[in-house]
Coordinates of C-alpha atoms in Angstrom, one line a residue:
X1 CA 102.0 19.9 -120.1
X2 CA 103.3 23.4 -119.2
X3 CA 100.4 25.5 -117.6
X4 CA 100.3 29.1 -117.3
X5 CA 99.4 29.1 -113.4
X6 CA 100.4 26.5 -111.4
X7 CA 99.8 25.9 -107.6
X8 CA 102.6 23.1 -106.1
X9 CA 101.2 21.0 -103.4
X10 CA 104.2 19.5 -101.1
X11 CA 103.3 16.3 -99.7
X12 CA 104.7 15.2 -96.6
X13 CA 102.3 12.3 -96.4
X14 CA 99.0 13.8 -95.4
X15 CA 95.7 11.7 -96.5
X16 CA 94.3 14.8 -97.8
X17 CA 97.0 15.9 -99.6
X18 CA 95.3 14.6 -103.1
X19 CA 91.7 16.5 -101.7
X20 CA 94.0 19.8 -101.5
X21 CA 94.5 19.0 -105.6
X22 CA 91.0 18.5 -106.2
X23 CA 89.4 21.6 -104.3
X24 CA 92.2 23.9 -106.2
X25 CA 91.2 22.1 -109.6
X26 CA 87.3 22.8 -108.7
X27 CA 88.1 26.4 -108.5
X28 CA 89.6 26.1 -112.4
X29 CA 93.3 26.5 -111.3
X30 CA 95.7 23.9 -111.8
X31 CA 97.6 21.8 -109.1
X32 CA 100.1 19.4 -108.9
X33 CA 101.3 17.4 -105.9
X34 CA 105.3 17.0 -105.2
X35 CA 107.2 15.1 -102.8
X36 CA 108.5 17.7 -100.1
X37 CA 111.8 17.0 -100.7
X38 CA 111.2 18.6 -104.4
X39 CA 114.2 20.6 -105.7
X40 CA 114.8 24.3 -105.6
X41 CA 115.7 24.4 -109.1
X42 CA 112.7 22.7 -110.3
X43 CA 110.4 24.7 -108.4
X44 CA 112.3 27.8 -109.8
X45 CA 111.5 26.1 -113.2
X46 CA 108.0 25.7 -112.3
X47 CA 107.4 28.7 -111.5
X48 CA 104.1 28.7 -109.2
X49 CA 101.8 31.1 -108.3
X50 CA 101.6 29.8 -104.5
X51 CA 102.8 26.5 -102.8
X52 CA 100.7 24.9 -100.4
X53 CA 103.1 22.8 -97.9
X54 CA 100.5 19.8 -96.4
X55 CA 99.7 18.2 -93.2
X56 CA 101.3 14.8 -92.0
X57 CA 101.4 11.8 -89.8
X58 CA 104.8 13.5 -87.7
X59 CA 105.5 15.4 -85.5
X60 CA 108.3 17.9 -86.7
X61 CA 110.5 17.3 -83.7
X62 CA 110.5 13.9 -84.3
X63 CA 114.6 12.9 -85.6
X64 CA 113.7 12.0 -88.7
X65 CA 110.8 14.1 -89.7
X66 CA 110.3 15.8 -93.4
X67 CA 111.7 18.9 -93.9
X68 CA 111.7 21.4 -96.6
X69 CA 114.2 23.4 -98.2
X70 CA 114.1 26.4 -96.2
X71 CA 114.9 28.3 -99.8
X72 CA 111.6 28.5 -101.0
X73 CA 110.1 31.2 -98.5
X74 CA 113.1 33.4 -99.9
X75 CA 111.4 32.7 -103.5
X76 CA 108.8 35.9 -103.5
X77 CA 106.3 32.9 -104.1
X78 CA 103.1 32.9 -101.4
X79 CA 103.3 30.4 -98.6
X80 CA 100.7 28.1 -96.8
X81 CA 101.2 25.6 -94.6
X82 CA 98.3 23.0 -93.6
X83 CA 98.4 21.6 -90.4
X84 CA 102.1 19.9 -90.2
X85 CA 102.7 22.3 -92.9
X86 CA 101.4 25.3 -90.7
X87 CA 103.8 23.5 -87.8
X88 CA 106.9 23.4 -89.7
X89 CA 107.1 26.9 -91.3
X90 CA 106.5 27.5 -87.2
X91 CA 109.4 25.6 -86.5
X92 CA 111.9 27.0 -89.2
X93 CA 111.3 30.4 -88.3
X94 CA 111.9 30.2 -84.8
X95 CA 108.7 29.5 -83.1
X96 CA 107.3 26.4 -80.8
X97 CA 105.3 23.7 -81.6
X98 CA 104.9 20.9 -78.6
X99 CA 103.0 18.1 -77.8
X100 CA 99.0 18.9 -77.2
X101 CA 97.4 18.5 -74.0
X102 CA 94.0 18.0 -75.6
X103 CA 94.4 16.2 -79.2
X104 CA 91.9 17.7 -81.5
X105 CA 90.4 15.5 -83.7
X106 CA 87.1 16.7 -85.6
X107 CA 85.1 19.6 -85.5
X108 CA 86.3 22.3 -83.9
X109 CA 85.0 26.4 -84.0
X110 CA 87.3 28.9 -84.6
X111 CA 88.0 32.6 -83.3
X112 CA 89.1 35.0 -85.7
X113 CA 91.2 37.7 -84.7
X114 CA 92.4 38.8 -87.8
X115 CA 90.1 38.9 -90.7
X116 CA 92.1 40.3 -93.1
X117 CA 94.2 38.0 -95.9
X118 CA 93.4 34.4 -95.4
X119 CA 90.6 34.5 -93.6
X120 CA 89.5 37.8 -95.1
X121 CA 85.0 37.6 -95.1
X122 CA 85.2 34.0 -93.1
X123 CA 82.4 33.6 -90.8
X124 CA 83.4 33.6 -87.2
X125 CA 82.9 30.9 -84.9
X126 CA 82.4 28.7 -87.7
X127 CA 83.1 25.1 -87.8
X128 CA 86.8 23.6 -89.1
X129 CA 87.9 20.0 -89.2
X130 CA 91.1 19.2 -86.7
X131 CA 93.7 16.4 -87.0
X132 CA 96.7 17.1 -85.2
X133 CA 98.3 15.8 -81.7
X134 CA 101.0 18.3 -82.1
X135 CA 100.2 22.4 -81.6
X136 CA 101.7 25.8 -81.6
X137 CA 102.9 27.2 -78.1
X138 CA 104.6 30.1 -79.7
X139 CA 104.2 31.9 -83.0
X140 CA 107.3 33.1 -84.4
X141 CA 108.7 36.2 -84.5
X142 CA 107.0 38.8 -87.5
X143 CA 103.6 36.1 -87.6
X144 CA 100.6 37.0 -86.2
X145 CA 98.1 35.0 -84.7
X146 CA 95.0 35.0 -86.7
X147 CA 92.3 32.7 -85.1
X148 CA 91.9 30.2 -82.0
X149 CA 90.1 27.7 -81.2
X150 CA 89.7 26.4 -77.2
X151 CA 92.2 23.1 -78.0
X152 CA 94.6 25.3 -80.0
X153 CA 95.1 28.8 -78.6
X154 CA 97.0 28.9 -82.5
X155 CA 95.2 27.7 -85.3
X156 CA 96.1 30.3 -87.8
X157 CA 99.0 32.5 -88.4
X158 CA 100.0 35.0 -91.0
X159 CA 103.4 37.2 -91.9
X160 CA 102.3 39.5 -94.7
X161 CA 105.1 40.7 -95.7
X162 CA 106.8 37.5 -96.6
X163 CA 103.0 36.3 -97.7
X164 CA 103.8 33.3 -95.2
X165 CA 100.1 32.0 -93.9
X166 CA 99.7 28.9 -91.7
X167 CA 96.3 27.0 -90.9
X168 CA 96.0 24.3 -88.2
X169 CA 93.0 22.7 -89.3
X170 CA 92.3 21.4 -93.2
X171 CA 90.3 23.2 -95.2
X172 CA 90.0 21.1 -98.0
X173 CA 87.6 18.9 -96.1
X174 CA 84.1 19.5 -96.4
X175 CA 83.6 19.6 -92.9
X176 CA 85.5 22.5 -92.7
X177 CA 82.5 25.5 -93.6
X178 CA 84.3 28.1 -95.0
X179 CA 87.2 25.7 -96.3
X180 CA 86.6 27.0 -99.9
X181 CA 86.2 30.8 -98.9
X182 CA 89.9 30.4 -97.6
X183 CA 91.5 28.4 -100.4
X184 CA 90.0 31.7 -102.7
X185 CA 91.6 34.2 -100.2
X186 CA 94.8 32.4 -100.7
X187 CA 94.4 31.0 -104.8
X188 CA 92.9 34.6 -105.8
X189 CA 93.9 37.7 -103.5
X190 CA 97.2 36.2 -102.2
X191 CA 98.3 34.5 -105.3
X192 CA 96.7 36.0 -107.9
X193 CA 95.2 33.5 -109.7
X194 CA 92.7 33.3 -112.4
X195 CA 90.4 30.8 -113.3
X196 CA 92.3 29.1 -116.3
X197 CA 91.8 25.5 -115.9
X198 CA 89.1 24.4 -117.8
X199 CA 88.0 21.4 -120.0
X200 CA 87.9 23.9 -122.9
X201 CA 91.6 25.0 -122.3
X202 CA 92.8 21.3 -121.5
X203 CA 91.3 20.4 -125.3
X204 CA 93.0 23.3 -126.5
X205 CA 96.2 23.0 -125.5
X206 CA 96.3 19.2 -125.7
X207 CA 95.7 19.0 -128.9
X208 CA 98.3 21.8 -129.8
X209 CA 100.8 19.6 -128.3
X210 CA 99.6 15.9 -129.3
X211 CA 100.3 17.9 -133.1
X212 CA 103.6 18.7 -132.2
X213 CA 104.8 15.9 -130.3
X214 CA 103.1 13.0 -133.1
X215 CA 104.6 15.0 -136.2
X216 CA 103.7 13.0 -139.0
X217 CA 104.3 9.9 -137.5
X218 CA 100.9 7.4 -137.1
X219 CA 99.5 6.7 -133.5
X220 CA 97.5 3.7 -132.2
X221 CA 94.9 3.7 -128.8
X222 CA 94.1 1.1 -126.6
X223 CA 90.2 1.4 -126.8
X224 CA 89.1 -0.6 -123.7
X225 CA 85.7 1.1 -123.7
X226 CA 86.4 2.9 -121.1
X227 CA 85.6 6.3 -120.2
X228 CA 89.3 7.4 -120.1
X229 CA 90.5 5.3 -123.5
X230 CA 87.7 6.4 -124.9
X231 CA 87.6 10.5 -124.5
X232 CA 91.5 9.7 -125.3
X233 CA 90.6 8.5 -128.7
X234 CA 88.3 10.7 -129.0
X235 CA 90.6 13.3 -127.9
X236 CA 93.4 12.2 -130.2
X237 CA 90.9 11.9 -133.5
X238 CA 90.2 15.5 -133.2
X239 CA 94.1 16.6 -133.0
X240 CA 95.8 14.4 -135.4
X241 CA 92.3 12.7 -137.5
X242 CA 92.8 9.5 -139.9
X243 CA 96.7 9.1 -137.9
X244 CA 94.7 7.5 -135.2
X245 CA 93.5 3.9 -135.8
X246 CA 92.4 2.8 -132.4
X247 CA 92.3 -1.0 -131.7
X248 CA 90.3 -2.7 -129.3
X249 CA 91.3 -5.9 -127.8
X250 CA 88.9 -8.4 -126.3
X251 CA 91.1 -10.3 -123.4
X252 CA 87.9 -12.1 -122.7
X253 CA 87.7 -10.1 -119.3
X254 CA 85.1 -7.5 -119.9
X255 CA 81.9 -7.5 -118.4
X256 CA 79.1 -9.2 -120.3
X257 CA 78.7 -8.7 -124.1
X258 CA 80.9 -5.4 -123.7
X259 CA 82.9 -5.5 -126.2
X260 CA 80.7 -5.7 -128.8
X261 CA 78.8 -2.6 -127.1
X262 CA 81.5 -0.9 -127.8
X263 CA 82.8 -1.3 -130.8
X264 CA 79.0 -0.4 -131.8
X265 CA 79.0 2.6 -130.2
X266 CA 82.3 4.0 -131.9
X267 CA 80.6 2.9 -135.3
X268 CA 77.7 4.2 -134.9
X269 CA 78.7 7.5 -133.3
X270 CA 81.9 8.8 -134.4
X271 CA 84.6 8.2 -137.7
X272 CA 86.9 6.1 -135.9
X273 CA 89.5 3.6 -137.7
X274 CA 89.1 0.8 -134.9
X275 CA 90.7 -2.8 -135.4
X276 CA 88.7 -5.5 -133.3
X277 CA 90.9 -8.7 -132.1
X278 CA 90.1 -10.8 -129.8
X279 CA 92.8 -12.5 -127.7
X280 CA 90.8 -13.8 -125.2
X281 CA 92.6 -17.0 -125.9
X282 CA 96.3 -15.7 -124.9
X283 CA 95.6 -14.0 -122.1
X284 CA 93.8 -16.9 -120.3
X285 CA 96.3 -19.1 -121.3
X286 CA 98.7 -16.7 -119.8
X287 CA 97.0 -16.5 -116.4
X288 CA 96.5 -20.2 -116.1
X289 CA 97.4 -21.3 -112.5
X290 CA 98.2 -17.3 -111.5
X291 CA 96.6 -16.3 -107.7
X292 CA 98.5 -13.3 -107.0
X293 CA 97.0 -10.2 -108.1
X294 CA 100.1 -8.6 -108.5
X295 CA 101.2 -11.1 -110.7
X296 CA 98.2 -11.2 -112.9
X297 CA 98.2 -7.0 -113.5
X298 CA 101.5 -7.4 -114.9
X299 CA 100.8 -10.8 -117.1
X300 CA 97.9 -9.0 -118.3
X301 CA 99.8 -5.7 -119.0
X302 CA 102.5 -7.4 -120.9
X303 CA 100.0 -9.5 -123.2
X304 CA 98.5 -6.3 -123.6
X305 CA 101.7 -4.2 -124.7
X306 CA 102.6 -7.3 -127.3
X307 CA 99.2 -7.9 -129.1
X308 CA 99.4 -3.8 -129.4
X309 CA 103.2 -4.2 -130.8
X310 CA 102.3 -7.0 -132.9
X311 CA 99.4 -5.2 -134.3
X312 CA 101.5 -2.0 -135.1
X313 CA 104.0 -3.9 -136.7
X314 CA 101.0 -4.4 -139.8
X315 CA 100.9 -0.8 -139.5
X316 CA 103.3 2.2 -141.4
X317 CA 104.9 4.3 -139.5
X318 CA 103.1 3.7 -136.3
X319 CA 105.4 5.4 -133.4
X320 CA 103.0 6.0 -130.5
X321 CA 100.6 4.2 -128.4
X322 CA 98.3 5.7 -126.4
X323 CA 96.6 5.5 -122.9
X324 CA 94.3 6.8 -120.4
X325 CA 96.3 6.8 -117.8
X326 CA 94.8 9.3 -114.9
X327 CA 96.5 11.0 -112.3
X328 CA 95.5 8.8 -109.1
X329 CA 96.9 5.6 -111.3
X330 CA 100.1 7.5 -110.9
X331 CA 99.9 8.5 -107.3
X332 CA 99.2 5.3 -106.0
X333 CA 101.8 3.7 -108.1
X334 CA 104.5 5.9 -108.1
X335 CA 104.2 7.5 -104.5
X336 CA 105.1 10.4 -104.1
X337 CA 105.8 10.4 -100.6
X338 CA 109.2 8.2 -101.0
X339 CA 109.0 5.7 -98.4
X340 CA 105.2 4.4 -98.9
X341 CA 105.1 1.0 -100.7
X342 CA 103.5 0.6 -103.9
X343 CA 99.4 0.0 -103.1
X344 CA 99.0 -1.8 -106.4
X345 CA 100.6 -1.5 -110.0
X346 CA 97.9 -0.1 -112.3
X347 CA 97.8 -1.6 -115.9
X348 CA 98.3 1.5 -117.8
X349 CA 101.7 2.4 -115.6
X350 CA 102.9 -0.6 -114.2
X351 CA 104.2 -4.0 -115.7
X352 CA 105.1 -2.5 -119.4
X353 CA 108.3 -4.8 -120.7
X354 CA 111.3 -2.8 -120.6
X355 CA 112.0 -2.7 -124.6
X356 CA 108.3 -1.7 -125.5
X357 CA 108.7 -0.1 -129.1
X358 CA 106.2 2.9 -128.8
X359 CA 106.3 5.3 -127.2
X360 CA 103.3 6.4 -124.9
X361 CA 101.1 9.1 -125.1
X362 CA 99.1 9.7 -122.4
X363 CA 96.9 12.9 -122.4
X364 CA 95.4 12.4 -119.2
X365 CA 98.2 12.1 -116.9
X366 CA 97.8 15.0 -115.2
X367 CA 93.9 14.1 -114.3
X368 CA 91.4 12.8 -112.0
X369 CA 88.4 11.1 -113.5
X370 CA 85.7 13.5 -113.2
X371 CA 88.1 16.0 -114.9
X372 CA 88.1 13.5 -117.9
X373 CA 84.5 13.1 -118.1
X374 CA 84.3 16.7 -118.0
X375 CA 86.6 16.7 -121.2
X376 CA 84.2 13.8 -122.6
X377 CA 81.1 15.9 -122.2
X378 CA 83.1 18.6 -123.9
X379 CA 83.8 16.6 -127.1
X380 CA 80.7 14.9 -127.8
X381 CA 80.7 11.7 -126.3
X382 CA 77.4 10.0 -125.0
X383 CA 76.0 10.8 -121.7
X384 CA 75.0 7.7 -120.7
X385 CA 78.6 6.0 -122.0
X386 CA 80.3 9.3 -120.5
X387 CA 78.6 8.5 -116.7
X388 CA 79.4 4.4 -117.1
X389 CA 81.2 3.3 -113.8
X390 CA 85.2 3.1 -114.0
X391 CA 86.0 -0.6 -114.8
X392 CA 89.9 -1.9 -114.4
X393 CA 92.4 -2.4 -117.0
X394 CA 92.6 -6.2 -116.0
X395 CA 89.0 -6.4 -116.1
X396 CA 87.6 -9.1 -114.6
X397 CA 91.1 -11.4 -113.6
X398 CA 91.2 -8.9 -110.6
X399 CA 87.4 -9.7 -109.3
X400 CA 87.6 -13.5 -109.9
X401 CA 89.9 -13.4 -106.8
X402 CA 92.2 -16.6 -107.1
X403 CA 92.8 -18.4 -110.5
X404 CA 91.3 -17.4 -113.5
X405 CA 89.2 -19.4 -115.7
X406 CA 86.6 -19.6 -117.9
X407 CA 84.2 -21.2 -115.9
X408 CA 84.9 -18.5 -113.2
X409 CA 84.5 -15.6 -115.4
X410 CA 81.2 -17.2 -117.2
X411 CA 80.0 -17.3 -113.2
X412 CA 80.9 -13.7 -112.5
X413 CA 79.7 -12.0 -115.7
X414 CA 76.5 -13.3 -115.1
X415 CA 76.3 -12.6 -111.6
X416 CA 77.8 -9.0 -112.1
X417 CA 75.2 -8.5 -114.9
X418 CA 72.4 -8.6 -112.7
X419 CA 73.7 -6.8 -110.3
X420 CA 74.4 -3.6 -112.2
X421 CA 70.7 -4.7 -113.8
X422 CA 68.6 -4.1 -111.2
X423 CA 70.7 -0.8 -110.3
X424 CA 69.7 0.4 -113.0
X425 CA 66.1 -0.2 -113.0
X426 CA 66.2 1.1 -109.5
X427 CA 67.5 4.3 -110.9
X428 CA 70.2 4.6 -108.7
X429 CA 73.1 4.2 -111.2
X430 CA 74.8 7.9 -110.8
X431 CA 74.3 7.8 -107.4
X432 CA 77.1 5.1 -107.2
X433 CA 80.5 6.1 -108.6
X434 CA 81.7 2.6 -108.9
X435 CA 79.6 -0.9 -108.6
X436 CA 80.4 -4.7 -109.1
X437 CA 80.6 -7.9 -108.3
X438 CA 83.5 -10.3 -107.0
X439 CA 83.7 -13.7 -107.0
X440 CA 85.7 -15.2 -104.0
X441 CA 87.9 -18.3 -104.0
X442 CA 85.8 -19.5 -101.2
X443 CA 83.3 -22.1 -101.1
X444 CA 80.4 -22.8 -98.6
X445 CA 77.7 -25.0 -97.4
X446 CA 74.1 -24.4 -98.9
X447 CA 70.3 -26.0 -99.5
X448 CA 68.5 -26.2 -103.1
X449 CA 65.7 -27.7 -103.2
X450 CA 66.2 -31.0 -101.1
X451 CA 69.8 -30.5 -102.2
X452 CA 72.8 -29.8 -100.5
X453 CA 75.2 -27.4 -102.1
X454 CA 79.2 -26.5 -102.0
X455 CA 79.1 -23.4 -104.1
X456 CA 80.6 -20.2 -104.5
X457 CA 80.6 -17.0 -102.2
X458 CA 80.0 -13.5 -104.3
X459 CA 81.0 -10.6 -102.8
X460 CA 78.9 -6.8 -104.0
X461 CA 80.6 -3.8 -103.9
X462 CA 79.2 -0.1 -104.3
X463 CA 81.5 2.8 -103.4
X464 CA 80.5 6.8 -103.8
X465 CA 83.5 8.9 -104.3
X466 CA 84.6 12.3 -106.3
X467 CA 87.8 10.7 -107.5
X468 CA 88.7 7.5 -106.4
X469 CA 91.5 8.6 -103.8
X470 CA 88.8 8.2 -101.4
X471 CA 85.3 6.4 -101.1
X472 CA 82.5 4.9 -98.9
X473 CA 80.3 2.1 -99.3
X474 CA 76.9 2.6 -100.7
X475 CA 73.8 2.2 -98.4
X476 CA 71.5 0.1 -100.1
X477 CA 68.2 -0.5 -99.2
X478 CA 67.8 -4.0 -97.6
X479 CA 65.1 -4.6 -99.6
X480 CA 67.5 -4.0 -103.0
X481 CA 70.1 -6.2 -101.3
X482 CA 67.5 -8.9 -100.6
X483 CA 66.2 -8.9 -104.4
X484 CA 70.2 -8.7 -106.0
X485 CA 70.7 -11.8 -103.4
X486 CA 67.7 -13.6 -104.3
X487 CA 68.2 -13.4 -108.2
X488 CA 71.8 -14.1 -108.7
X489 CA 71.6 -17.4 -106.4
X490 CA 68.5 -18.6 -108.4
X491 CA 69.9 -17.8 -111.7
X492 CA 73.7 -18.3 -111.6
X493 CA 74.7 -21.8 -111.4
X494 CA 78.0 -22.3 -108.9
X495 CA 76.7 -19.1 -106.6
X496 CA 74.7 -20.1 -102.9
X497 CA 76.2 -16.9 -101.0
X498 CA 75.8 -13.2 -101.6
X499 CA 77.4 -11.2 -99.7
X500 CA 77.9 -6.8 -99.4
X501 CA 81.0 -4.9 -98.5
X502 CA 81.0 -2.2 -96.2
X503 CA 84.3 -1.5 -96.1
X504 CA 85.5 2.5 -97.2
X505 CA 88.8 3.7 -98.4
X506 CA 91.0 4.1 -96.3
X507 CA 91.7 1.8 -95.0
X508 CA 90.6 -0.7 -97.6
X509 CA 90.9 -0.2 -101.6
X510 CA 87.8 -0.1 -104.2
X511 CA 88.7 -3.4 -105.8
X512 CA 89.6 -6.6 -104.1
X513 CA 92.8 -6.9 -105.9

């Protein structure tokens, strides 16, 4: 999608890099991320209002550190550098950067001694959020120091006349106080942006170029019944109307009695041509004897891809298919950074067969999830189906951790059932972005009655998060934990073990698999 105003994030590996995105979104400006070795020419072709070079685990006199093509300051396009970002403009235009006596990691409070530009109306002495073992000794020549702090005698620098600006600290973090105050100095009075990003203009313009790009040409959806497939559909009914037939596909991994909740909803709501099939069948006769997740994501992505073939083949004219694939399915699979290995394949990017005969159409590349459920809002859909937790493409084959069966799945349904339940009824349901159950391929020792038992262990997991690129565990009350415990063990036969993950990413993911 080409977007009027554009700010290009350079990533040299930074774990905020993806928070930078989000912040300039929230301001209604768009932003993409870029590896940092992007070329010249396409950044020419871009054409951004401001690029934002980010922080990163090296130091830039490390052999083999990222660079950047020293071309782009000699663009006329505004400049700011985020910690290793801040570092290496220091570095290519002559000034020092050495190891740090004392690292500074944390808060931090900062002097301003120039409050013009960047910092322009920041409150002094106010708290910022450090990560850096490396700092400036020197500025170079035609910068100006800016602000201090008592670890970094340099933790901002400016040169005006190139509209060069450098910042030491993050502030996309919400540690950092005035973090938003400066990313408007820079988006607004240093780039010129306006606010143009919106769920309105997104519809707009989407549906001006989902006309163009389907023609006269039919499309199908993969309904899932999830937020994203569903705001696509949605989303695609209002651009190209009774071209859309949407089908949804029961793989017999959904949670319990989803898909018929549903296919309900769409009838009941909106004047949709859906086709219901279930395949339950294939798919778990595809995944019979499969462990590794890996493996099981692209099984189930394949299967996917060919009942959505065969089905289009009893169509006319049927060309497209689409998805709701979101921007952080992209990130983590297709990194960005070069050398990082793949975290996981998603099921809407990875494990498509190489001769797939429609061609994808997937409106929410560019997102992050609460931008789509902005979009939803926007277009009608149900509030309460609109908030509903994100739920995987592969469904439940990546929480039944080890081989998947029916058996397994009938255990975890159930389990997972009560679970999301009682969060309900304990009205804490949007307080959570994302909660479920797992079942582990482990077995342990337990009592019933007089009975022993060799049962299952089920792992709960509750994360809160903005986006997904990062979250922490949810802090039940031991009392609610207690209850979940009690009523899943006394009314899911094969479970004698609850247990609750407390782990937050980093450094572990959301799911299991």
């Amino acid at each position: 999608m080409k977007h009027d105003e554009n700010i290009l994030i350079l990533d040299f590996g930074s774990q905020y890099t993806q928070l930078i995105a989000r912040r300039i979104r929230e301001l209604k400006i768009y932003s993409e991320i870029f590896p940092h070795n992007l070329d010249i020419n396409t950044i020419k072709r871009i054409a951004p209002k401001g690029i934002i070079l980010s922080g990163g685990p090296m130091s830039v006199y490390d052999i083999d550190a990222p660079r950047v093509n020293p071309d782009i300051f000699e663009l006329g396009i505004p400049v700011l550098g985020i910690c290793y970002g801040m570092q290496l403009i220091c570095s290519i235009f002559g000034g020092k950067v050495e190891p740090a006596d004392n690292r500074e990691y944390g808060k931090a409070n900062i002097k301003i001694i120039n409050d013009s530009g960047l910092l322009k109306n920041v409150k002094n002495d106010s708290v910022v959020w450090m990560s850096h073992g490396d700092l400036l000794a020197t500025v170079p020549p035609d910068f100006e120091i800016s602000s201090e702090t008592i670890d970094s005698p340099i933790s901002s620098m400016s040169n005006t006349r190139k509209n060069i600006y450098g910042l030491q600290f993050h502030p996309e973090v919400v540690h950092t106080e005035e973090g938003n105050k400066i990313l408007k100095n820079f988006l607004f009075d240093i780039c010129g942006c306006k606010t143009s990003w919106t769920p309105e203009s997104f519809i707009t313009t989407s549906i001006n170029e989902i006309k163009q790009t389907v023609g006269s040409s039919n499309v199908i959806c993969a309904l899932s019944g999830g937020v994203d497939s569903s705001v696509a559909a949605i989303l695609l009914h209002k651009a190209i109307g009774n071209k859309l037939t949407c089908i949804h596909i029961d793989h017999g991994l959904m949670r319990k009695n989803e898909s018929q909740a549903v296919v309900k909803m769409f009838d009941e709501n909106f004047d949709l041509k859906i086709i219901h099939i279930n395949a339950s069948k294939r798919f778990l006769e595809r995944l019979k004897g499969v462990i590794d997740p890996e493996m099981k994501r692209k099984i189930i992505g394949n299967t996917f891809i060919e009942v959505f073939e065969e089905e289009a083949n009893k169509l006319d004219n049927v060309n497209f298919l689409v998805q709701g694939t979101l921007y952080p399915d992209v990130i983590e699979s297709v990194s960005v950074k070069g050398k990082s290995a793949t975290i996981k394949t998603h099921h809407n990017v990875g494990g498509l067969p190489e001769k797939m005969n429609l061609k994808l159409i997937e409106p929410f590349r560019e997102l992050f999830k609460d931008e789509v459920r902005k979009i939803g809002y926007e277009l009608g859909l149900p509030e309460d189906f609109i908030s509903r937790h994100p739920f995987p493409g592969p469904g439940l084959a990546v929480r039944v951790l080890g081989e998947v069966t029916n058996e397994r799945l009938s255990i975890l349904s159930e389990a997972d059932n009560i679970f999301i339940n009682e969060i309900r009824t304990a009205k804490i349901y949007d307080e959570i972005w994302q909660a479920f159950a797992v079942l582990l391929p482990v077995q342990t020792v337990g009592v019933m009655g007089d009975a022993r038992t060799y049962e299952n262990v089920l792992a709960l997991r509750a994360v809160t998060s903005t986006d997904g690129m990062t979250a922490d565990w949810y802090r039940f009350k031991p009392e609610f934990l207690e209850r979940v415990s009690n009523l899943i063990i006394r009314n899911v036969k094969g479970i004698n073990r609850v247990v609750y993950d407390i782990s937050s990413k980093p450094p572990s993911t959301i799911e299991w698999e």
